[in-house]
Short mmCIF file of C-alpha atoms and ligand atoms in Angstrom, two decimals:
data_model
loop_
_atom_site.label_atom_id
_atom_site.label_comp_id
_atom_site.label_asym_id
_atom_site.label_seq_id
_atom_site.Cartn_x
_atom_site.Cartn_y
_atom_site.Cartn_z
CA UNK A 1 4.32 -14.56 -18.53
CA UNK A 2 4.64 -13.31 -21.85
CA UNK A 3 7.47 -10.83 -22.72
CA UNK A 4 7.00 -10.34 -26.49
CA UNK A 5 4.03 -7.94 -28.14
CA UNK A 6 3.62 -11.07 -30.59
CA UNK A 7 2.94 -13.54 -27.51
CA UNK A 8 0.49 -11.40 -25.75
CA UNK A 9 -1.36 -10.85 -29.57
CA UNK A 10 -1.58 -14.61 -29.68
CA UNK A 11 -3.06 -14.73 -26.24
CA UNK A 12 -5.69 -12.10 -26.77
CA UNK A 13 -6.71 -14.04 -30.23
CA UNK A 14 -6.94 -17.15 -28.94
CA UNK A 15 -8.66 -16.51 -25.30
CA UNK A 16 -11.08 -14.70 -27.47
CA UNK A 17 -10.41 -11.48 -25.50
CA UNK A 18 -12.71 -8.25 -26.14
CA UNK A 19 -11.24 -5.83 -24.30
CA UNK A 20 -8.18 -4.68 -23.37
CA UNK A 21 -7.88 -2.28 -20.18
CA UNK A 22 -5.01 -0.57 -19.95
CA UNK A 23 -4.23 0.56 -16.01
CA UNK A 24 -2.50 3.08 -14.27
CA UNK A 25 -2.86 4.97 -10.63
CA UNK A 26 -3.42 8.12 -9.44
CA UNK A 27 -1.90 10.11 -6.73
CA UNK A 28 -4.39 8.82 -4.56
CA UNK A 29 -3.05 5.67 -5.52
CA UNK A 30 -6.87 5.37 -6.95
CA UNK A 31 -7.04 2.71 -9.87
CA UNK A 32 -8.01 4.48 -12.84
CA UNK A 33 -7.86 2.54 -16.29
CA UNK A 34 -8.34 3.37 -20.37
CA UNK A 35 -10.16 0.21 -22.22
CA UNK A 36 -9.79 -0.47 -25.48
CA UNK A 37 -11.72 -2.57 -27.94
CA UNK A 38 -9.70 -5.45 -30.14
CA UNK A 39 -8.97 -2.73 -32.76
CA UNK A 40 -7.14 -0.97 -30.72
CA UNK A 41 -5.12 -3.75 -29.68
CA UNK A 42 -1.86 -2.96 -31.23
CA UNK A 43 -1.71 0.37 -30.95
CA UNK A 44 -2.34 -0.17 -27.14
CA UNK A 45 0.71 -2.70 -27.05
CA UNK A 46 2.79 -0.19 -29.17
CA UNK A 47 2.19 2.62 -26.61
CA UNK A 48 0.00 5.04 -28.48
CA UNK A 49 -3.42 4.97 -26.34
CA UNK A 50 -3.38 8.57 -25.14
CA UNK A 51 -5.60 9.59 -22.68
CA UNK A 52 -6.80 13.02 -20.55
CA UNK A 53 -4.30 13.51 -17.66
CA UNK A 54 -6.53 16.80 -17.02
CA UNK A 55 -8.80 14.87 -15.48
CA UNK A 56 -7.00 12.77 -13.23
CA UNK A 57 -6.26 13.66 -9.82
CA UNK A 58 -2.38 14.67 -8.78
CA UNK A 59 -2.04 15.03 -13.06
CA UNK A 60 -3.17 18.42 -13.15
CA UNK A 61 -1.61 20.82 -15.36
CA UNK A 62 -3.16 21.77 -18.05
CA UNK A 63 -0.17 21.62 -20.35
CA UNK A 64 0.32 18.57 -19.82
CA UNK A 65 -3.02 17.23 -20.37
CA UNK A 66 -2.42 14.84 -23.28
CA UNK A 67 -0.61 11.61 -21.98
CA UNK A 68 0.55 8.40 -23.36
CA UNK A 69 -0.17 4.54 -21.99
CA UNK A 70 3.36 2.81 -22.07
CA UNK A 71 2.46 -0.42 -21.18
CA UNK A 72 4.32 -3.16 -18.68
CA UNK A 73 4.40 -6.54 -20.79
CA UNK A 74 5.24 -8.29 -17.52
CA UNK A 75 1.66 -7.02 -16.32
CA UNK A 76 -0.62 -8.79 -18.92
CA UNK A 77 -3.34 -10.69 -17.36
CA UNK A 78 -6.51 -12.11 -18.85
CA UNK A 79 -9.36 -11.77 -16.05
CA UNK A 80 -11.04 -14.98 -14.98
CA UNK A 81 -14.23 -15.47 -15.23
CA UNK A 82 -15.44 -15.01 -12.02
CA UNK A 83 -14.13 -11.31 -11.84
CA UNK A 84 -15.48 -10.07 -15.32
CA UNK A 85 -18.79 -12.04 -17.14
CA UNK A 86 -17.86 -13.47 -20.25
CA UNK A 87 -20.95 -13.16 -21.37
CA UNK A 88 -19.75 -9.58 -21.85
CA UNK A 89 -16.66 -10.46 -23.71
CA UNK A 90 -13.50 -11.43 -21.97
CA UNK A 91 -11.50 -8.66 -20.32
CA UNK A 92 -7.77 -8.47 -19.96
CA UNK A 93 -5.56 -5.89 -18.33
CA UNK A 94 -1.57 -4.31 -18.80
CA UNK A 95 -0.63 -1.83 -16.19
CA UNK A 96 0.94 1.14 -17.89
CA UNK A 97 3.96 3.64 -17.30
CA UNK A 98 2.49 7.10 -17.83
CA UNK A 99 4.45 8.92 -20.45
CA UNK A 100 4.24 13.09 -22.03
CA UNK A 101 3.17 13.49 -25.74
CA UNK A 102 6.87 13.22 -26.43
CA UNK A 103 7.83 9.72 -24.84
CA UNK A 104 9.67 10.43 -21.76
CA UNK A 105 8.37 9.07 -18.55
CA UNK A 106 5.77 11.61 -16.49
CA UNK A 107 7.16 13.00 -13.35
CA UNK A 108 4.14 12.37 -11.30
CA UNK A 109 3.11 8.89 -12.29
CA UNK A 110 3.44 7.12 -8.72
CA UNK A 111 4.70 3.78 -10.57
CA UNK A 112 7.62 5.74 -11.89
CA UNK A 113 8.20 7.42 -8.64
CA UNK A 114 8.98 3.71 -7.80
CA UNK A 115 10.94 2.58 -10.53
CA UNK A 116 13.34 6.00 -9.92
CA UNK A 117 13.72 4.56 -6.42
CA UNK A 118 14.43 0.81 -7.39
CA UNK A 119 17.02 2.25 -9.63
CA UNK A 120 18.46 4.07 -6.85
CA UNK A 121 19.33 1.14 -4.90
CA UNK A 122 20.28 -0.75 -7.70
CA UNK A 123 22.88 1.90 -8.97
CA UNK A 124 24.40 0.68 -5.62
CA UNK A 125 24.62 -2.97 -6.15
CA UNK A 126 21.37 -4.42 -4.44
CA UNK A 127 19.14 -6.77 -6.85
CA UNK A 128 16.35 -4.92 -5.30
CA UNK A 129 13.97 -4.44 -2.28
CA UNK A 130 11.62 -7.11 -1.61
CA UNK A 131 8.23 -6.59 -0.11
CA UNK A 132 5.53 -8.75 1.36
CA UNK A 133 2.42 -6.78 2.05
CA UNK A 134 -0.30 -8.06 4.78
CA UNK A 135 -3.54 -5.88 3.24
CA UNK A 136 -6.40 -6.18 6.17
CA UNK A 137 -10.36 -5.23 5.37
CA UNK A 138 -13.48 -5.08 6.27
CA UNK A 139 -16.36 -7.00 4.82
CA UNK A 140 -19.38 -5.01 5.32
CA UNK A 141 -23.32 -5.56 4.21
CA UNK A 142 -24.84 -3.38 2.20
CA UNK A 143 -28.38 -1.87 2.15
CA UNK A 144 -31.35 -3.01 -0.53
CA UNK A 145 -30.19 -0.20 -2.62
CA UNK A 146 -26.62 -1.34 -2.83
CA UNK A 147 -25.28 1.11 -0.42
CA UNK A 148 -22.46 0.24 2.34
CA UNK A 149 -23.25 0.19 6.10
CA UNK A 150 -20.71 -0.93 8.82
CA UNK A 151 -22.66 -3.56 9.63
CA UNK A 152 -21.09 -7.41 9.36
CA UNK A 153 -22.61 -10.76 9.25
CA UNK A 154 -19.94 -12.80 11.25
CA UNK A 155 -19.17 -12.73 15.12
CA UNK A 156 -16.33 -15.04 14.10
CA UNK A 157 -12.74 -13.89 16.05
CA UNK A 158 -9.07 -14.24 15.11
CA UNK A 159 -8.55 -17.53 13.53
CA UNK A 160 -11.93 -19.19 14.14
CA UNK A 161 -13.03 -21.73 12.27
CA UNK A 162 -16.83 -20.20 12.57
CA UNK A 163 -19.20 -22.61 10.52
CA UNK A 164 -18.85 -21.00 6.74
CA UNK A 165 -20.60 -17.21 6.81
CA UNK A 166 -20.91 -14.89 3.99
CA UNK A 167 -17.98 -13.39 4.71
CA UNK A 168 -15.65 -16.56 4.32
CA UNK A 169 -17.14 -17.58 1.09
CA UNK A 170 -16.22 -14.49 -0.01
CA UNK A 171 -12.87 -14.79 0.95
CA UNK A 172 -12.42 -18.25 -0.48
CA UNK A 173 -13.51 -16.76 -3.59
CA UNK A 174 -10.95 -13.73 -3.93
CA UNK A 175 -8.38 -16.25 -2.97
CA UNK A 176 -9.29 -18.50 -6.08
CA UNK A 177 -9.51 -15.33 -8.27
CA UNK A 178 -5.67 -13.99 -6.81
CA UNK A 179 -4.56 -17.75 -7.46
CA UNK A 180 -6.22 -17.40 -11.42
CA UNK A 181 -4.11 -14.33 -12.08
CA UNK A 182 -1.13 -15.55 -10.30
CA UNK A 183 -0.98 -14.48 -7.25
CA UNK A 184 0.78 -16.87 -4.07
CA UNK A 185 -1.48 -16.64 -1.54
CA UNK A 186 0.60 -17.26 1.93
CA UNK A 187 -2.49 -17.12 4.32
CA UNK A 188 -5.91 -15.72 4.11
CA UNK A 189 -7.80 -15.68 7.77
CA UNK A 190 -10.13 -13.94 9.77
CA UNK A 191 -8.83 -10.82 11.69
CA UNK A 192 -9.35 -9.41 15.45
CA UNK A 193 -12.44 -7.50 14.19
CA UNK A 194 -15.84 -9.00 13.33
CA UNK A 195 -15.81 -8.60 9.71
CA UNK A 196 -12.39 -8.18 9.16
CA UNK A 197 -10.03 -10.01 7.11
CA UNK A 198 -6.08 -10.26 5.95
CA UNK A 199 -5.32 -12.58 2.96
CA UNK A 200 -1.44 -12.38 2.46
CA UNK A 201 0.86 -13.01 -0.88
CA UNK A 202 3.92 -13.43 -1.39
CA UNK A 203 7.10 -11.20 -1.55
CA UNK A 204 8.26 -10.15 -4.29
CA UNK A 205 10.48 -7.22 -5.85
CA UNK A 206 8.47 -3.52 -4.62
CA UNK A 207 7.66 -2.79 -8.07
CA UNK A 208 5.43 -6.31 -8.76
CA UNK A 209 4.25 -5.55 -5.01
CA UNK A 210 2.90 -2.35 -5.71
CA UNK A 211 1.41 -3.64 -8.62
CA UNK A 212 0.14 -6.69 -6.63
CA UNK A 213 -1.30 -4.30 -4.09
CA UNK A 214 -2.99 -2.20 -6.31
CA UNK A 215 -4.62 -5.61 -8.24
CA UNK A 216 -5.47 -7.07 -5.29
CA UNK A 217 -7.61 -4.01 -3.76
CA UNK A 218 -9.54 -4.08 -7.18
CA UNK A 219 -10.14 -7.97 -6.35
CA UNK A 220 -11.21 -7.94 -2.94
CA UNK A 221 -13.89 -4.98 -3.83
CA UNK A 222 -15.15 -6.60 -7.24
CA UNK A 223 -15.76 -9.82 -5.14
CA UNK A 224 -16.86 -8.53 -2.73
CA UNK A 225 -19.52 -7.23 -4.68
CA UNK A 226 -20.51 -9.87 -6.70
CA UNK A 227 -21.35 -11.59 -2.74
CA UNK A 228 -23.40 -8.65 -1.96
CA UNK A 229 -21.12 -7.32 0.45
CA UNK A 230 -19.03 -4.45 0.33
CA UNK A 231 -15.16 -4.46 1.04
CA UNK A 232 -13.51 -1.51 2.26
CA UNK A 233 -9.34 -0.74 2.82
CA UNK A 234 -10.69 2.33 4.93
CA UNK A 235 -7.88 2.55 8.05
CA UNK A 236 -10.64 2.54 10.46
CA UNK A 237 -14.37 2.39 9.85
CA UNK A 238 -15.34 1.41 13.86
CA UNK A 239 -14.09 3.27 16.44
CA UNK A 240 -13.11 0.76 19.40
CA UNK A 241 -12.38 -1.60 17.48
CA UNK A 242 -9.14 -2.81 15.65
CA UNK A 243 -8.64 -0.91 12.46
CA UNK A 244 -7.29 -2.00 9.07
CA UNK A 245 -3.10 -2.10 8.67
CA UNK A 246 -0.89 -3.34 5.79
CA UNK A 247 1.90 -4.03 7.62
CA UNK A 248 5.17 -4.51 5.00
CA UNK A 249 7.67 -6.43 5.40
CA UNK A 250 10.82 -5.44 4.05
CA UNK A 251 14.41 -6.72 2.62
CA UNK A 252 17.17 -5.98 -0.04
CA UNK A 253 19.22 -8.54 -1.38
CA UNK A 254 22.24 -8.37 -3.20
CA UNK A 255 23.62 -11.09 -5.94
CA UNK A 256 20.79 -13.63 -5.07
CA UNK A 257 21.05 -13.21 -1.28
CA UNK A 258 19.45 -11.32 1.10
CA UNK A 259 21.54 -8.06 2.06
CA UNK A 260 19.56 -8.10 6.20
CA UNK A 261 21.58 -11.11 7.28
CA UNK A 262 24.68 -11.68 8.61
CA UNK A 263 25.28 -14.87 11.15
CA UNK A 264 28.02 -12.79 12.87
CA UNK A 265 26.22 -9.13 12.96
CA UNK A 266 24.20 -7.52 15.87
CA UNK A 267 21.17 -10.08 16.15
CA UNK A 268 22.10 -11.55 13.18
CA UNK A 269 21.36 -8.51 10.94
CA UNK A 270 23.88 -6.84 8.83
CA UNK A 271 25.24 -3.28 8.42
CA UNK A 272 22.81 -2.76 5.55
CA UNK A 273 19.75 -3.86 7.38
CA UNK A 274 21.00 -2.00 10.58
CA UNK A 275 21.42 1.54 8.60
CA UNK A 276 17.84 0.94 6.58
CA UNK A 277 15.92 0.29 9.51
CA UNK A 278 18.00 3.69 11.02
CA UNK A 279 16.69 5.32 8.04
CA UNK A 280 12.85 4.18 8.16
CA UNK A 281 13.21 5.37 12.10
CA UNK A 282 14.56 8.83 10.84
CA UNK A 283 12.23 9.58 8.17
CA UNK A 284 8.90 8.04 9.89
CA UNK A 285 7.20 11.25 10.43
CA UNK A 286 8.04 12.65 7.25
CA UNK A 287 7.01 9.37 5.56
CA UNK A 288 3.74 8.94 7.19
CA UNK A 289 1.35 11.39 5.65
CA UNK A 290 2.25 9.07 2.46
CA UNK A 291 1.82 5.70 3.92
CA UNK A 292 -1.22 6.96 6.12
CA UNK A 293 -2.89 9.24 4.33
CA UNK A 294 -5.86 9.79 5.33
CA UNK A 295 -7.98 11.91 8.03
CA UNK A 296 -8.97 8.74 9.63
CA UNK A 297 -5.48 6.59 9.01
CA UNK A 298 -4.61 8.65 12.46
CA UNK A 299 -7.58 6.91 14.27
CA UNK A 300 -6.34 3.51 13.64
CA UNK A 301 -2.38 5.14 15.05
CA UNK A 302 -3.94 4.56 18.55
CA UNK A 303 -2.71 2.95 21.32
CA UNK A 304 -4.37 -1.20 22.37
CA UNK A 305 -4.34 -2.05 18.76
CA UNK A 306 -1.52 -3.59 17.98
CA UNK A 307 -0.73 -0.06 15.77
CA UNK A 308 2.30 1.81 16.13
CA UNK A 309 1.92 5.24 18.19
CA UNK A 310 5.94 5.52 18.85
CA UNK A 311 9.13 5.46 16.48
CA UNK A 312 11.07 2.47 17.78
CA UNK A 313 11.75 -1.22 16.84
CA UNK A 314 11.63 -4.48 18.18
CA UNK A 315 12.90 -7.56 17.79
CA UNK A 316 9.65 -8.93 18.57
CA UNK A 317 6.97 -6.60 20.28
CA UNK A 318 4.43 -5.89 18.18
CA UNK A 319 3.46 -2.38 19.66
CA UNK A 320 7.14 -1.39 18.18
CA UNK A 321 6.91 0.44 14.48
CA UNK A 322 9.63 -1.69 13.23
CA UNK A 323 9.71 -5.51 14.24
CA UNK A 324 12.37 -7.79 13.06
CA UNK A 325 11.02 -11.19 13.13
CA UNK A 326 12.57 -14.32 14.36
CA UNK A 327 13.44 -15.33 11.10
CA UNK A 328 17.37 -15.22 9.31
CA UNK A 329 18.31 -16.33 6.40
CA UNK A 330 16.51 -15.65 3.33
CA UNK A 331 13.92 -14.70 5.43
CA UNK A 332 15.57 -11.77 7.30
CA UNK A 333 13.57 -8.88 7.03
CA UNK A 334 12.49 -5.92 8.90
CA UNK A 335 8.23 -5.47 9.48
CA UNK A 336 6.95 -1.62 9.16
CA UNK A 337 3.65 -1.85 10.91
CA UNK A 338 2.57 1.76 10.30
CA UNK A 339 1.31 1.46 6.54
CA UNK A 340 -2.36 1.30 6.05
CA UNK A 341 -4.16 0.02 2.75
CA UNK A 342 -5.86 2.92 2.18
CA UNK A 343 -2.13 4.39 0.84
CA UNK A 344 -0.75 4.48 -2.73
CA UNK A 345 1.55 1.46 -2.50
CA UNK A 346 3.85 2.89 -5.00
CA UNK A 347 4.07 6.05 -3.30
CA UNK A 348 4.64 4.32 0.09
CA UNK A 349 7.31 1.92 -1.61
CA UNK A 350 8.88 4.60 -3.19
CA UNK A 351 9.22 6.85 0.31
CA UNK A 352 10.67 3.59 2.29
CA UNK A 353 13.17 3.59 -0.19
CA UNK A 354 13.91 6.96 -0.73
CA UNK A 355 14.23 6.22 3.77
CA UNK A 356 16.28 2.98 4.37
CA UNK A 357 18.40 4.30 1.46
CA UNK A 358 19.25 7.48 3.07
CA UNK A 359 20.15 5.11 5.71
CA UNK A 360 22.41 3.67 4.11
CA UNK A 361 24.35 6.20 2.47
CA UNK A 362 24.52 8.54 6.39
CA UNK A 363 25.35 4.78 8.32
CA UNK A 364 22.75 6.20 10.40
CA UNK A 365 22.53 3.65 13.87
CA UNK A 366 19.40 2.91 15.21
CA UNK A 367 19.01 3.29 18.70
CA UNK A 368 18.90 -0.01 20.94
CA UNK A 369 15.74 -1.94 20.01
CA UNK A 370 12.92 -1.81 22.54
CA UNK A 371 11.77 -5.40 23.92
CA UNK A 372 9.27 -4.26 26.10
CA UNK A 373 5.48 -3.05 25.13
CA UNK A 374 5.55 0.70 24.40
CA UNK A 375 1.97 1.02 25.28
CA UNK A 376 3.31 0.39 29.01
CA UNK A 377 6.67 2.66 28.68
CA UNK A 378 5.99 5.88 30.42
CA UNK A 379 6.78 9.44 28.88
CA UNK A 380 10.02 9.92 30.85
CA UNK A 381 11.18 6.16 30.34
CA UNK A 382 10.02 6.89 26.26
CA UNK A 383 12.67 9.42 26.24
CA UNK A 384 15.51 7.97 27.74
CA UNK A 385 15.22 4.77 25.31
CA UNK A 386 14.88 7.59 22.23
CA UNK A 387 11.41 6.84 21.45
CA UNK A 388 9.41 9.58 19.59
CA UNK A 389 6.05 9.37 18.78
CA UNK A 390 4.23 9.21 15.15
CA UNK A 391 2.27 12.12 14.15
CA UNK A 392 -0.90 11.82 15.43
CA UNK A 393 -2.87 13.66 13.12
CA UNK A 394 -3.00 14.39 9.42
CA UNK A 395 -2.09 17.86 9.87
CA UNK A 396 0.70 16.91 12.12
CA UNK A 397 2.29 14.53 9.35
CA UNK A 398 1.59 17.10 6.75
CA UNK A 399 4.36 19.47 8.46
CA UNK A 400 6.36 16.35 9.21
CA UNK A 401 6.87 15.81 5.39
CA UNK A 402 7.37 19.57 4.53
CA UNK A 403 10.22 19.36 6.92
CA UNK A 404 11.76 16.00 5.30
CA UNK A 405 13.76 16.33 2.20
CA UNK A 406 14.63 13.16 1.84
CA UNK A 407 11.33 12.16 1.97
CA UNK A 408 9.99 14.61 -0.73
CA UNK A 409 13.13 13.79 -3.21
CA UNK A 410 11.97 10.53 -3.03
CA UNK A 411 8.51 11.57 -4.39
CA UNK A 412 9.73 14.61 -6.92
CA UNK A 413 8.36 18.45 -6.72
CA UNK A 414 5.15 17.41 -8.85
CA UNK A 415 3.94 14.24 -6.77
CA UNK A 416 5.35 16.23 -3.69
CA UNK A 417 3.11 19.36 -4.47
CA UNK A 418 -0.35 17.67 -5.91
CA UNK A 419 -0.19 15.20 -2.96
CA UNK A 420 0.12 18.06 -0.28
CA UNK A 421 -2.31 20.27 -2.13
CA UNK A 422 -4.87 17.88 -1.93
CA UNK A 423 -3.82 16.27 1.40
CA UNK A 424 -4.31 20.27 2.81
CA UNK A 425 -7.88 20.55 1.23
CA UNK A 426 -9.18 16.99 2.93
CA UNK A 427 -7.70 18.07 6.27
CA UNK A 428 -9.59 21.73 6.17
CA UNK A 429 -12.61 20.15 5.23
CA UNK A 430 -12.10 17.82 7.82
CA UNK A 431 -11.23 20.64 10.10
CA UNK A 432 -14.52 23.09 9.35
CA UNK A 433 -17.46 19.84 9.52
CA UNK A 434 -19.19 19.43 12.61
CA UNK A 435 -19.14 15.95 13.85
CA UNK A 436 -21.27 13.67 15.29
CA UNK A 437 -18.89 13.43 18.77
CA UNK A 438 -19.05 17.27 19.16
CA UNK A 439 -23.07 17.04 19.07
CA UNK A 440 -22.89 14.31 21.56
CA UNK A 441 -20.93 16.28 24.25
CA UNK A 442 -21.77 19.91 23.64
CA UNK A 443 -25.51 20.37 21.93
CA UNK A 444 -26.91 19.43 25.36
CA UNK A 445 -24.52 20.71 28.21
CA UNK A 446 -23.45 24.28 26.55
P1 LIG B 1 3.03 -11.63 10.57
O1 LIG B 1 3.72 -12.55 11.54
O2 LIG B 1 3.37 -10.20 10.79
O3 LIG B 1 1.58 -11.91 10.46
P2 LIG B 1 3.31 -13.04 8.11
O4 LIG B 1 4.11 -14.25 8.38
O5 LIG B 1 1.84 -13.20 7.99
O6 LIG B 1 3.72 -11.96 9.18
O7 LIG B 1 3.76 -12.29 6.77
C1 LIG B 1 4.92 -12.55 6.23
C2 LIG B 1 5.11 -11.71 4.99
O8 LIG B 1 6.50 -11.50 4.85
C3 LIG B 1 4.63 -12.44 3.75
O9 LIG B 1 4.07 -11.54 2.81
C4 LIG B 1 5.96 -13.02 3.22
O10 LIG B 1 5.96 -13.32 1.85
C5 LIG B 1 6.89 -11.89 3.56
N1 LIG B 1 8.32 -12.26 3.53
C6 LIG B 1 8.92 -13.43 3.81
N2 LIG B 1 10.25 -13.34 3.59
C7 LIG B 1 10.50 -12.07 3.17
C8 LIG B 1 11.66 -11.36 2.76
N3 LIG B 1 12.88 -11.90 2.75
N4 LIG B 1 11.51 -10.07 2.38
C9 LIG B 1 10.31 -9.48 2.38
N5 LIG B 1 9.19 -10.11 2.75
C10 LIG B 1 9.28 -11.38 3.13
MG1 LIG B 2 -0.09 -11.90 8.66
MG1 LIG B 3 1.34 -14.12 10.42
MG1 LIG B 4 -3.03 -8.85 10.54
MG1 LIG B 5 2.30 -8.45 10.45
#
C-alpha cells in the first residue's frame, strides 16, 4: 500500500489512471463520492477538493455547506478492470475524512465518528477492536427495462454445489474483483434463501472494516450489474423466508494479543471480553435503531431465522444475540448477530464501541449465558434467565436510543440528531401508507 503522496502520484502516472474518485459516506451510510480528472490530482491528494455538504443527507446545515476531502492514503486503490471499463479511462478511488472550510475534522462524518471511538479504546491501552463482518444478499433478476424484481434464478440451498447458475458466476466474479483490490476472502457460499448469498473477508482493525464494508457493498451491486442481476443488502425483501444479516464478529487486543482470552477465565474469556459483551447486552436496544435501521430491518428480527429476537448470549446457540464461538486463542471473539447490511458500518462500529467500552469502564457482568434455543424459552422462563427482548419495531428502537446516552455519545449531537430526524420521517411515512397486507384482510371482510 502506498503511504507517501509521491508513491500514489507514481501509481496514477504509470497505471495510466483518468480519474480519481474521492469517497466518503453519508449518514445513511450511503456511498457518495467527488471525481476528479488528472488535473486535479494533487490538489485532491493535498486535501483541497471541496465539495457541497448541503446536499448530502445527515450534512445539513447550511453553514456548513462548504466541506473539504481529507483523504486516507492507506485507502488508495486503482479499480480493476472488470469493475470500471478502461475503455473509459482507468478509475481509482481514496476514501476521505470529511473536514470544515477551516481543517478540523466534521462532527457528523460517520468515519470520524469511528476513528473518535478507536481512539477511545486506545487511550486505554488496547491496539484496537477487530472486526470480521459476514455481509449476506440477495441476487435478484431484473426486468427488460433494467428494473429489480424479487425474483431469482437458482433453487440452489445452503452449501449446494448446484451445477453453475447465474447467480454463482456472479459471485465468483465479485470474489476475483475483492481479491484485485485486496480483499481476503474467507468463504463465499450460497445462503438458506434461494438467491441469497454471504461472501466473508477477513478481520481486520473496525476502521479498515468499515471501509471494507462500505467497498464491498459497492462491489457486489456493480457486479451484480454488469451480470444482469441486481444485488440488494435490503434486511428482508421475502417475507417467509430467511432475511439478510451481517453478523460481526468482534475482539480487542492489546500489545499484539487478543484482550477476549484468558486460559484460566470463565470459559476461557477474560475480564475484558466478559465486561464488553456486558456492555453490547446493556446498550442493545439503544444500539439497534443504528445497526438495524430500517422499517423492514425489524422483519428480518423474527423468530425461526436464525435472527436474534432476545438480548442474551451463548456460547453456541445461534438464536442467542451474542455467540461466543468455540474458538480461543487469537481467535477468541464474541459474534453480534443483530447487525444487518443495510446499516452504516461506521456508525454501527462506532456504537459497539461506544457499548463494550462502557462495559468496560462500569465492569458491568453479563448474566449467565443461555445454552438452550430462545425461540423455545417461554416468557416466564425468559425472565428468570434475564432475557429481554430487541425492539421489535423501528419506532420502538427509536425511543430505545433516545433513552441511551451512551449510545448517542458514541455518535455526537449532530450524527445523533440528523440520524433520528430522518429515522422519524421514514417511520411516519411508513406509519400513514396503506399496505398491501391490510387490503388483503380488511377490503373484503369490513
Ligand atoms: P460463522 O460460523 O458465524 O459463519 P465464520 O467462520 O463464517 O462465522 O466467520 C468468521 C469471521 O470471524 C470472519 O470474518 C473472520 O475473519 C472473523 N474472525 C476470526 N478471528 C477473529 C478475531 N479474533 N476477531 C474478530 N473477528 C475474527
Ligand atoms: Mg459465515
Ligand atoms: Mg461460517
Ligand atoms: Mg450467513
Ligand atoms: Mg455468523
Amino acid at each position: 500500500m502506498p503511504q507517501t503522496k509521491p508513491d500514489i502520484l507514481s501509481i496514477l502516472r504509470g497505471e495510466h489512471v483518468r480519474f480519481l474518485r474521492l469517497q466518503f459516506t453519508d449518514i445513511l451510510g450511503l456511498n457518495k463520492n467527488v471525481e476528479v480528472p488528472a488535473s486535479q490530482f494533487e490538489k485532491a491528494l493535498d486535501g483541497e477538493i471541496m465539495f457541497d455538504g448541503s446536499s448530502i443527507e445527515g450534512f445539513t446545515r447550511i453553514e456548513e455547506s462548504d466541506m473539504l476531502l481529507k483523504p486516507d492514503y492507506d485507502t488508495f486503490v486503482v479499480f480493476p478492470d472488470e469493475l470500471e471499463d478502461p475503455r473509459r479511462g482507468r478509475v481509482a478511488r481514496l476514501i476521505c475524512d470529511v473536514a470544515k472550510p477551516d481543517g478540523t475534522p466534521f462532527e457528523g462524518d460517520p468515519r470520524g465518528i469511528l476513528k473518535r471511538q478507536i481512539e477511545r479504546l486506545q487511550k486505554l491501552g488496547f491496539d484496537n477492536l477487530y472486526a470480521g463482518p459476514e455481509p449476506e444478499f440477495f441476487l435478484f433478476t431484473r426486468t427488460p427495462e433494467g428494473l429489480p424484481t424479487t425474483e431469482t434464478h437458482d433453487a440452489a440451498g445452503y452449501f449446494d454445489l448446484a451445477p453453475i447458475d447465474k447467480g454463482e458466476e456472479a459471485r465468483r466474479d465479485m470474489v476475483n474483483v475483492l481479491v484485485a483490490m485486496g480483499f481476503e476472502i474467507e468463504a463465499s457460499h450460497h445462503e438458506v434463501a434461494p438467491g441469497q448469498h454471504e461472501i466473508d473477508f477477513k478481520y481486520t482493525d473496525a476502521l479498515k472494516a468499515a471501509d471494507n464494508i462500505t467497498t464491498f457493498k459497492f462491489v457486489v451491486k456493480r457486479v451484480a450489474l454488469t451480470h444482469g442481476l441486481h444485488a440488494t443488502f435490503m434486511p428482508k425483501p421475502i417475507a417467509g423466508i430467511s432475511g439478510s444479516g451481517m453478523h460481526m464478529h468482534l475482539s480487542l487486543f492489546k500489545k499484539g494479543e487478543n484482550a477476549f482470552f484468558d486460559p484460566k477465565g470463565q470459559h476461557q474469556l477474560s475480564k475484558t471480553a466478559l465486561h464488553f459483551i456486558g456492555g453490547l447486552l446493556e446498550h442493545a436496544d439503544g444500539m439497534v435503531a443504528i445497526t438495524n435501521p430500517l422499517v423492514n430491518s425489524y422483519k428480518r428480527l423474527t423468530p425461526g431465522y436464525e435472527a436474534p429476537t432476545n438480548i442474551a448470549w451463548s456460547a453456541s446457540n445461534r438464536s442467542a444475540m451474542i455467540r461466543v464461538p468455540a474458538r480461543r486463542g487469537v481467535g477468541t471473539r464474541a459474534e453480534l448477530r443483530m447487525p444487518d447490511p443495510s446499516c452504516n458500518p461506521y456508525l454501527a462500529l462506532a456504537v459497539m464501541i461506544g457499548a463494550g467500552l462502557d462495559g468496560i469502564e462500569g465492569r458491568i457482568e453479563p448474566p449467565p449465558p443461555i445454552q438452550r434455543n430462545i425461540y423455545q424459552m417461554s416468557v416466564r422462563d425468559r425472565r428468570k434467565h434475564r432475557v429481554r427482548e430487541l425492539p421489535g419495531t423501528l419506532r420502538e428502537a427509536l425511543e430505545a436510543l433516545q433513552k441511551d446516552r451512551v449510545v448517542r455519545n458514541a455518535l455526537g449531537e449532530h450524527a445523533y440528531e440528523h440520524f433520528l430526524r430522518a429515522k422519524r420521517i421514514e417511520w411516519d411515512s411508513y406509519r400513514i401508507a396503506v399496505h398491501q397486507w391490510e387490503l388483503d384482510q380488511y377490503l373484503a371482510e369490513y
